Structure formats: structure tokens, C-alpha cells
PDB file of C-alpha atoms in Angstrom:
ATOM      1  CA  MET A   1       0.182   0.181  -0.228  1.00  0.00           C
ATOM      2  CA  TYR A   2       1.171   3.080  -1.337  1.00  0.00           C
ATOM      3  CA  ASN A   3       1.691   6.152   1.908  1.00  0.00           C
ATOM      4  CA  PHE A   4      -0.311   9.338   1.235  1.00  0.00           C
ATOM      5  CA  ARG A   5       2.602  11.133   0.061  1.00  0.00           C
ATOM      6  CA  ILE A   6       2.713   8.562  -3.021  1.00  0.00           C
ATOM      7  CA  ASN A   7      -0.750   7.836  -3.395  1.00  0.00           C
ATOM      8  CA  THR A   8      -1.140  12.049  -4.122  1.00  0.00           C
ATOM      9  CA  PHE A   9       1.497  12.244  -6.327  1.00  0.00           C
ATOM     10  CA  PHE A  10       0.066   9.517  -8.443  1.00  0.00           C
ATOM     11  CA  LYS A  11      -3.328  11.032  -8.267  1.00  0.00           C
ATOM     12  CA  GLN A  12      -1.661  14.417  -9.188  1.00  0.00           C
ATOM     13  CA  ILE A  13      -0.634  12.752 -12.856  1.00  0.00           C
ATOM     14  CA  VAL A  14      -4.275  10.581 -12.987  1.00  0.00           C
ATOM     15  CA  TYR A  15      -5.370  14.230 -13.140  1.00  0.00           C
ATOM     16  CA  HIS A  16      -2.315  15.420 -15.724  1.00  0.00           C
ATOM     17  CA  ILE A  17      -3.554  12.705 -17.753  1.00  0.00           C
ATOM     18  CA  ILE A  18      -6.784  13.246 -17.574  1.00  0.00           C
ATOM     19  CA  PHE A  19      -6.954  16.837 -18.666  1.00  0.00           C
ATOM     20  CA  LEU A  20      -4.189  16.142 -20.999  1.00  0.00           C
ATOM     21  CA  SER A  21      -6.633  13.523 -22.809  1.00  0.00           C
ATOM     22  CA  LEU A  22      -9.798  15.752 -22.607  1.00  0.00           C
ATOM     23  CA  PHE A  23      -8.087  18.490 -23.840  1.00  0.00           C
ATOM     24  CA  ILE A  24      -6.402  16.559 -26.958  1.00  0.00           C
ATOM     25  CA  SER A  25      -9.813  14.647 -27.254  1.00  0.00           C
ATOM     26  CA  PHE A  26     -10.835  18.625 -28.497  1.00  0.00           C
ATOM     27  CA  TYR A  27      -7.760  19.264 -30.527  1.00  0.00           C
ATOM     28  CA  GLN A  28     -10.221  19.339 -34.131  1.00  0.00           C
ATOM     29  CA  PHE A  29     -11.451  22.473 -32.903  1.00  0.00           C
ATOM     30  CA  LEU A  30      -7.859  23.899 -32.348  1.00  0.00           C
ATOM     31  CA  PRO A  31      -6.948  26.535 -35.697  1.00  0.00           C
ATOM     32  CA  ALA A  32      -4.451  24.203 -37.855  1.00  0.00           C
ATOM     33  CA  GLN A  33      -1.803  26.085 -38.879  1.00  0.00           C
ATOM     34  CA  GLU A  34      -0.320  23.640 -41.340  1.00  0.00           C
ATOM     35  CA  VAL A  35      -1.887  19.587 -41.903  1.00  0.00           C
ATOM     36  CA  VAL A  36       1.278  16.945 -42.737  1.00  0.00           C
ATOM     37  CA  ASN A  37      -0.796  13.849 -44.061  1.00  0.00           C
ATOM     38  CA  ASP A  38      -3.612  14.865 -42.494  1.00  0.00           C
ATOM     39  CA  LYS A  39      -2.136  14.971 -38.537  1.00  0.00           C
ATOM     40  CA  LYS A  40      -2.557  17.604 -36.023  1.00  0.00           C
ATOM     41  CA  ILE A  41       1.303  18.240 -34.468  1.00  0.00           C
ATOM     42  CA  VAL A  42       1.499  18.538 -30.912  1.00  0.00           C
ATOM     43  CA  VAL A  43       5.222  19.140 -29.135  1.00  0.00           C
ATOM     44  CA  LEU A  44       5.789  17.566 -26.057  1.00  0.00           C
ATOM     45  CA  ASP A  45       8.384  19.584 -23.478  1.00  0.00           C
ATOM     46  CA  ALA A  46       9.411  18.135 -20.405  1.00  0.00           C
ATOM     47  CA  GLY A  47      10.445  20.599 -18.635  1.00  0.00           C
ATOM     48  CA  HIS A  48      14.342  21.206 -17.304  1.00  0.00           C
ATOM     49  CA  GLY A  49      16.938  18.653 -18.122  1.00  0.00           C
ATOM     50  CA  GLY A  50      20.976  18.300 -17.967  1.00  0.00           C
ATOM     51  CA  MET A  51      22.228  20.651 -15.506  1.00  0.00           C
ATOM     52  CA  ASP A  52      18.778  22.540 -14.876  1.00  0.00           C
ATOM     53  CA  THR A  53      17.221  19.987 -12.132  1.00  0.00           C
ATOM     54  CA  GLY A  54      13.907  21.597 -11.366  1.00  0.00           C
ATOM     55  CA  ALA A  55      12.459  21.089  -8.174  1.00  0.00           C
ATOM     56  CA  LYS A  56      14.495  18.694  -5.466  1.00  0.00           C
ATOM     57  CA  GLY A  57      12.865  16.323  -3.931  1.00  0.00           C
ATOM     58  CA  SER A  58      14.403  14.048  -1.313  1.00  0.00           C
ATOM     59  CA  LYS A  59      14.518  11.020  -3.951  1.00  0.00           C
ATOM     60  CA  SER A  60      13.912  12.533  -7.228  1.00  0.00           C
ATOM     61  CA  LEU A  61      14.325  15.526  -9.550  1.00  0.00           C
ATOM     62  CA  GLU A  62      11.914  17.514 -11.219  1.00  0.00           C
ATOM     63  CA  LYS A  63      13.536  16.888 -14.551  1.00  0.00           C
ATOM     64  CA  ASP A  64      13.525  12.814 -14.516  1.00  0.00           C
ATOM     65  CA  ILE A  65       9.721  12.943 -13.218  1.00  0.00           C
ATOM     66  CA  ALA A  66       8.965  15.530 -16.155  1.00  0.00           C
ATOM     67  CA  LEU A  67      10.805  13.559 -18.878  1.00  0.00           C
ATOM     68  CA  SER A  68       9.284  10.155 -17.620  1.00  0.00           C
ATOM     69  CA  ILE A  69       5.763  11.757 -17.411  1.00  0.00           C
ATOM     70  CA  CYS A  70       5.997  13.654 -21.151  1.00  0.00           C
ATOM     71  CA  LEU A  71       7.370  10.166 -22.534  1.00  0.00           C
ATOM     72  CA  LYS A  72       4.718   8.361 -21.072  1.00  0.00           C
ATOM     73  CA  VAL A  73       2.047  10.494 -22.567  1.00  0.00           C
ATOM     74  CA  GLY A  74       3.673  10.657 -25.930  1.00  0.00           C
ATOM     75  CA  LYS A  75       3.401   6.986 -26.189  1.00  0.00           C
ATOM     76  CA  TYR A  76      -0.345   7.377 -25.091  1.00  0.00           C
ATOM     77  CA  VAL A  77      -1.287   9.642 -27.291  1.00  0.00           C
ATOM     78  CA  SER A  78       0.671   8.325 -30.397  1.00  0.00           C
ATOM     79  CA  GLU A  79      -0.906   4.827 -29.579  1.00  0.00           C
ATOM     80  CA  ASN A  80      -4.551   6.245 -29.735  1.00  0.00           C
ATOM     81  CA  LEU A  81      -4.605   9.067 -31.742  1.00  0.00           C
ATOM     82  CA  PRO A  82      -3.165   8.090 -35.484  1.00  0.00           C
ATOM     83  CA  ASP A  83      -3.642  11.724 -36.415  1.00  0.00           C
ATOM     84  CA  VAL A  84      -1.924  13.572 -34.124  1.00  0.00           C
ATOM     85  CA  LYS A  85       2.122  13.462 -34.750  1.00  0.00           C
ATOM     86  CA  ILE A  86       4.515  13.895 -31.643  1.00  0.00           C
ATOM     87  CA  ILE A  87       7.226  15.794 -31.318  1.00  0.00           C
ATOM     88  CA  TYR A  88       9.541  15.869 -28.124  1.00  0.00           C
ATOM     89  CA  THR A  89      11.498  18.915 -27.232  1.00  0.00           C
ATOM     90  CA  ARG A  90      14.055  15.937 -25.915  1.00  0.00           C
ATOM     91  CA  THR A  91      13.766  13.010 -24.842  1.00  0.00           C
ATOM     92  CA  THR A  92      16.929  12.250 -22.827  1.00  0.00           C
ATOM     93  CA  ASP A  93      18.332  14.382 -20.010  1.00  0.00           C
ATOM     94  CA  VAL A  94      19.870  17.191 -21.549  1.00  0.00           C
ATOM     95  CA  PHE A  95      19.371  20.933 -21.468  1.00  0.00           C
ATOM     96  CA  VAL A  96      17.535  22.713 -23.910  1.00  0.00           C
ATOM     97  CA  PRO A  97      16.930  26.125 -23.801  1.00  0.00           C
ATOM     98  CA  LEU A  98      14.182  28.058 -23.080  1.00  0.00           C
ATOM     99  CA  HIS A  99      14.198  29.854 -26.939  1.00  0.00           C
ATOM    100  CA  GLN A 100      15.031  26.460 -28.924  1.00  0.00           C
ATOM    101  CA  ARG A 101      12.199  24.629 -26.990  1.00  0.00           C
ATOM    102  CA  ALA A 102       9.678  27.747 -28.504  1.00  0.00           C
ATOM    103  CA  GLN A 103      12.079  27.413 -31.670  1.00  0.00           C
ATOM    104  CA  ILE A 104      11.148  23.391 -31.822  1.00  0.00           C
ATOM    105  CA  ALA A 105       7.312  24.619 -31.722  1.00  0.00           C
ATOM    106  CA  ASN A 106       7.502  27.083 -34.218  1.00  0.00           C
ATOM    107  CA  ASP A 107       9.416  25.557 -36.975  1.00  0.00           C
ATOM    108  CA  ASN A 108       7.105  21.934 -36.596  1.00  0.00           C
ATOM    109  CA  LYS A 109       4.338  24.986 -37.042  1.00  0.00           C
ATOM    110  CA  ALA A 110       2.640  22.851 -33.990  1.00  0.00           C
ATOM    111  CA  ASP A 111      -0.831  23.405 -33.380  1.00  0.00           C
ATOM    112  CA  LEU A 112      -0.197  22.750 -29.223  1.00  0.00           C
ATOM    113  CA  PHE A 113       2.643  23.181 -27.268  1.00  0.00           C
ATOM    114  CA  ILE A 114       2.660  21.334 -23.791  1.00  0.00           C
ATOM    115  CA  SER A 115       5.432  21.657 -21.107  1.00  0.00           C
ATOM    116  CA  ILE A 116       5.258  19.853 -18.096  1.00  0.00           C
ATOM    117  CA  HIS A 117       6.337  20.326 -15.076  1.00  0.00           C
ATOM    118  CA  VAL A 118       6.005  18.752 -11.649  1.00  0.00           C
ATOM    119  CA  ASP A 119       5.844  21.431  -8.403  1.00  0.00           C
ATOM    120  CA  ALA A 120       7.749  20.534  -5.265  1.00  0.00           C
ATOM    121  CA  ASN A 121       6.731  21.476  -1.725  1.00  0.00           C
ATOM    122  CA  PRO A 122       7.697  20.196   1.803  1.00  0.00           C
ATOM    123  CA  LYS A 123       4.878  19.790   2.939  1.00  0.00           C
ATOM    124  CA  SER A 124       2.430  16.557   2.284  1.00  0.00           C
ATOM    125  CA  SER A 125      -0.658  18.473   3.057  1.00  0.00           C
ATOM    126  CA  PRO A 126      -1.198  20.685  -0.306  1.00  0.00           C
ATOM    127  CA  TYR A 127      -2.877  18.802  -3.309  1.00  0.00           C
ATOM    128  CA  GLY A 128      -3.689  19.701  -6.822  1.00  0.00           C
ATOM    129  CA  THR A 129      -2.917  20.200  -9.839  1.00  0.00           C
ATOM    130  CA  SER A 130      -2.797  23.734 -12.821  1.00  0.00           C
ATOM    131  CA  SER A 131      -2.654  24.448 -15.753  1.00  0.00           C
ATOM    132  CA  HIS A 132      -1.623  27.840 -17.562  1.00  0.00           C
ATOM    133  CA  VAL A 133      -2.621  28.588 -20.898  1.00  0.00           C
ATOM    134  CA  LEU A 134      -0.934  31.484 -22.979  1.00  0.00           C
ATOM    135  CA  GLY A 135      -3.065  31.698 -26.506  1.00  0.00           C
ATOM    136  CA  LEU A 136      -1.491  34.381 -28.462  1.00  0.00           C
ATOM    137  CA  HIS A 137      -4.911  35.161 -30.873  1.00  0.00           C
TER     138      HIS A 137
END
């Protein structure tokens, strides 16, 4: 049986995946910039990486958790939404500067850019998720 902290962590991951699944299921309503082989383009960005560890837990680093979640979400989307092309900003533990992450999305004319981060807090009582959206239109 998981302790409360781990159980809450997994709940948060499940909530994020549910949110992503619902959001991506409505992707057909997003205005497409360019269709490649009738596929929508989604760029998945695993936050931090390399020398930028992000939040530090007692047994984990944000960069590692974000990369793991990012790769799993990408695999899930690829297997279940064949009309979505997934592009990753990184697939290994390397540092990619912020401007290059945005450039990857712009160069590929992405319909959606998702950056995955994992918040940290030394207390075990906080819970929940956060989503940030930037729309230029």
C-alpha cells in the first residue's frame, strides 16, 4: 500500500493525464496552422533537463519525473490518436534553452505546445494541479 504522499503524487499524475486526454480529444477544434499528412502536430516539452534540475525532492528530481511523464503521454497519444504527430523537445536528460523549446514548436508549426513540470512542496498536505495557457489570438 502506498503512503499518502505517493498516493497523492499518483493522483496528480492521473489528473494531469485525464486533463491532457480531454484537451487533446478536442484538438480538432484548434485552428490548424499546417496539416502534415492530415495530422495535427503536438509538441511535448519535458521541463528542465541536464544541469537544470528543477525542483528537488528527497529521492527525485523534477527533470526526471517530467521527462518520464512526457514520454509516457507521448506514447499514449501516439498509440491512441493516430492523426496526431508528437514532437518532443527532449527525450533524454539534456538541457534545452527556453528559446529553443519555443523554436522547435514554431519550426514544426505546432498546433499545441505542452510543457510538463512537476511542482514541489516540503509539506504533505498541499494537493491539486495547475494549468497555464497562453494564447496569442
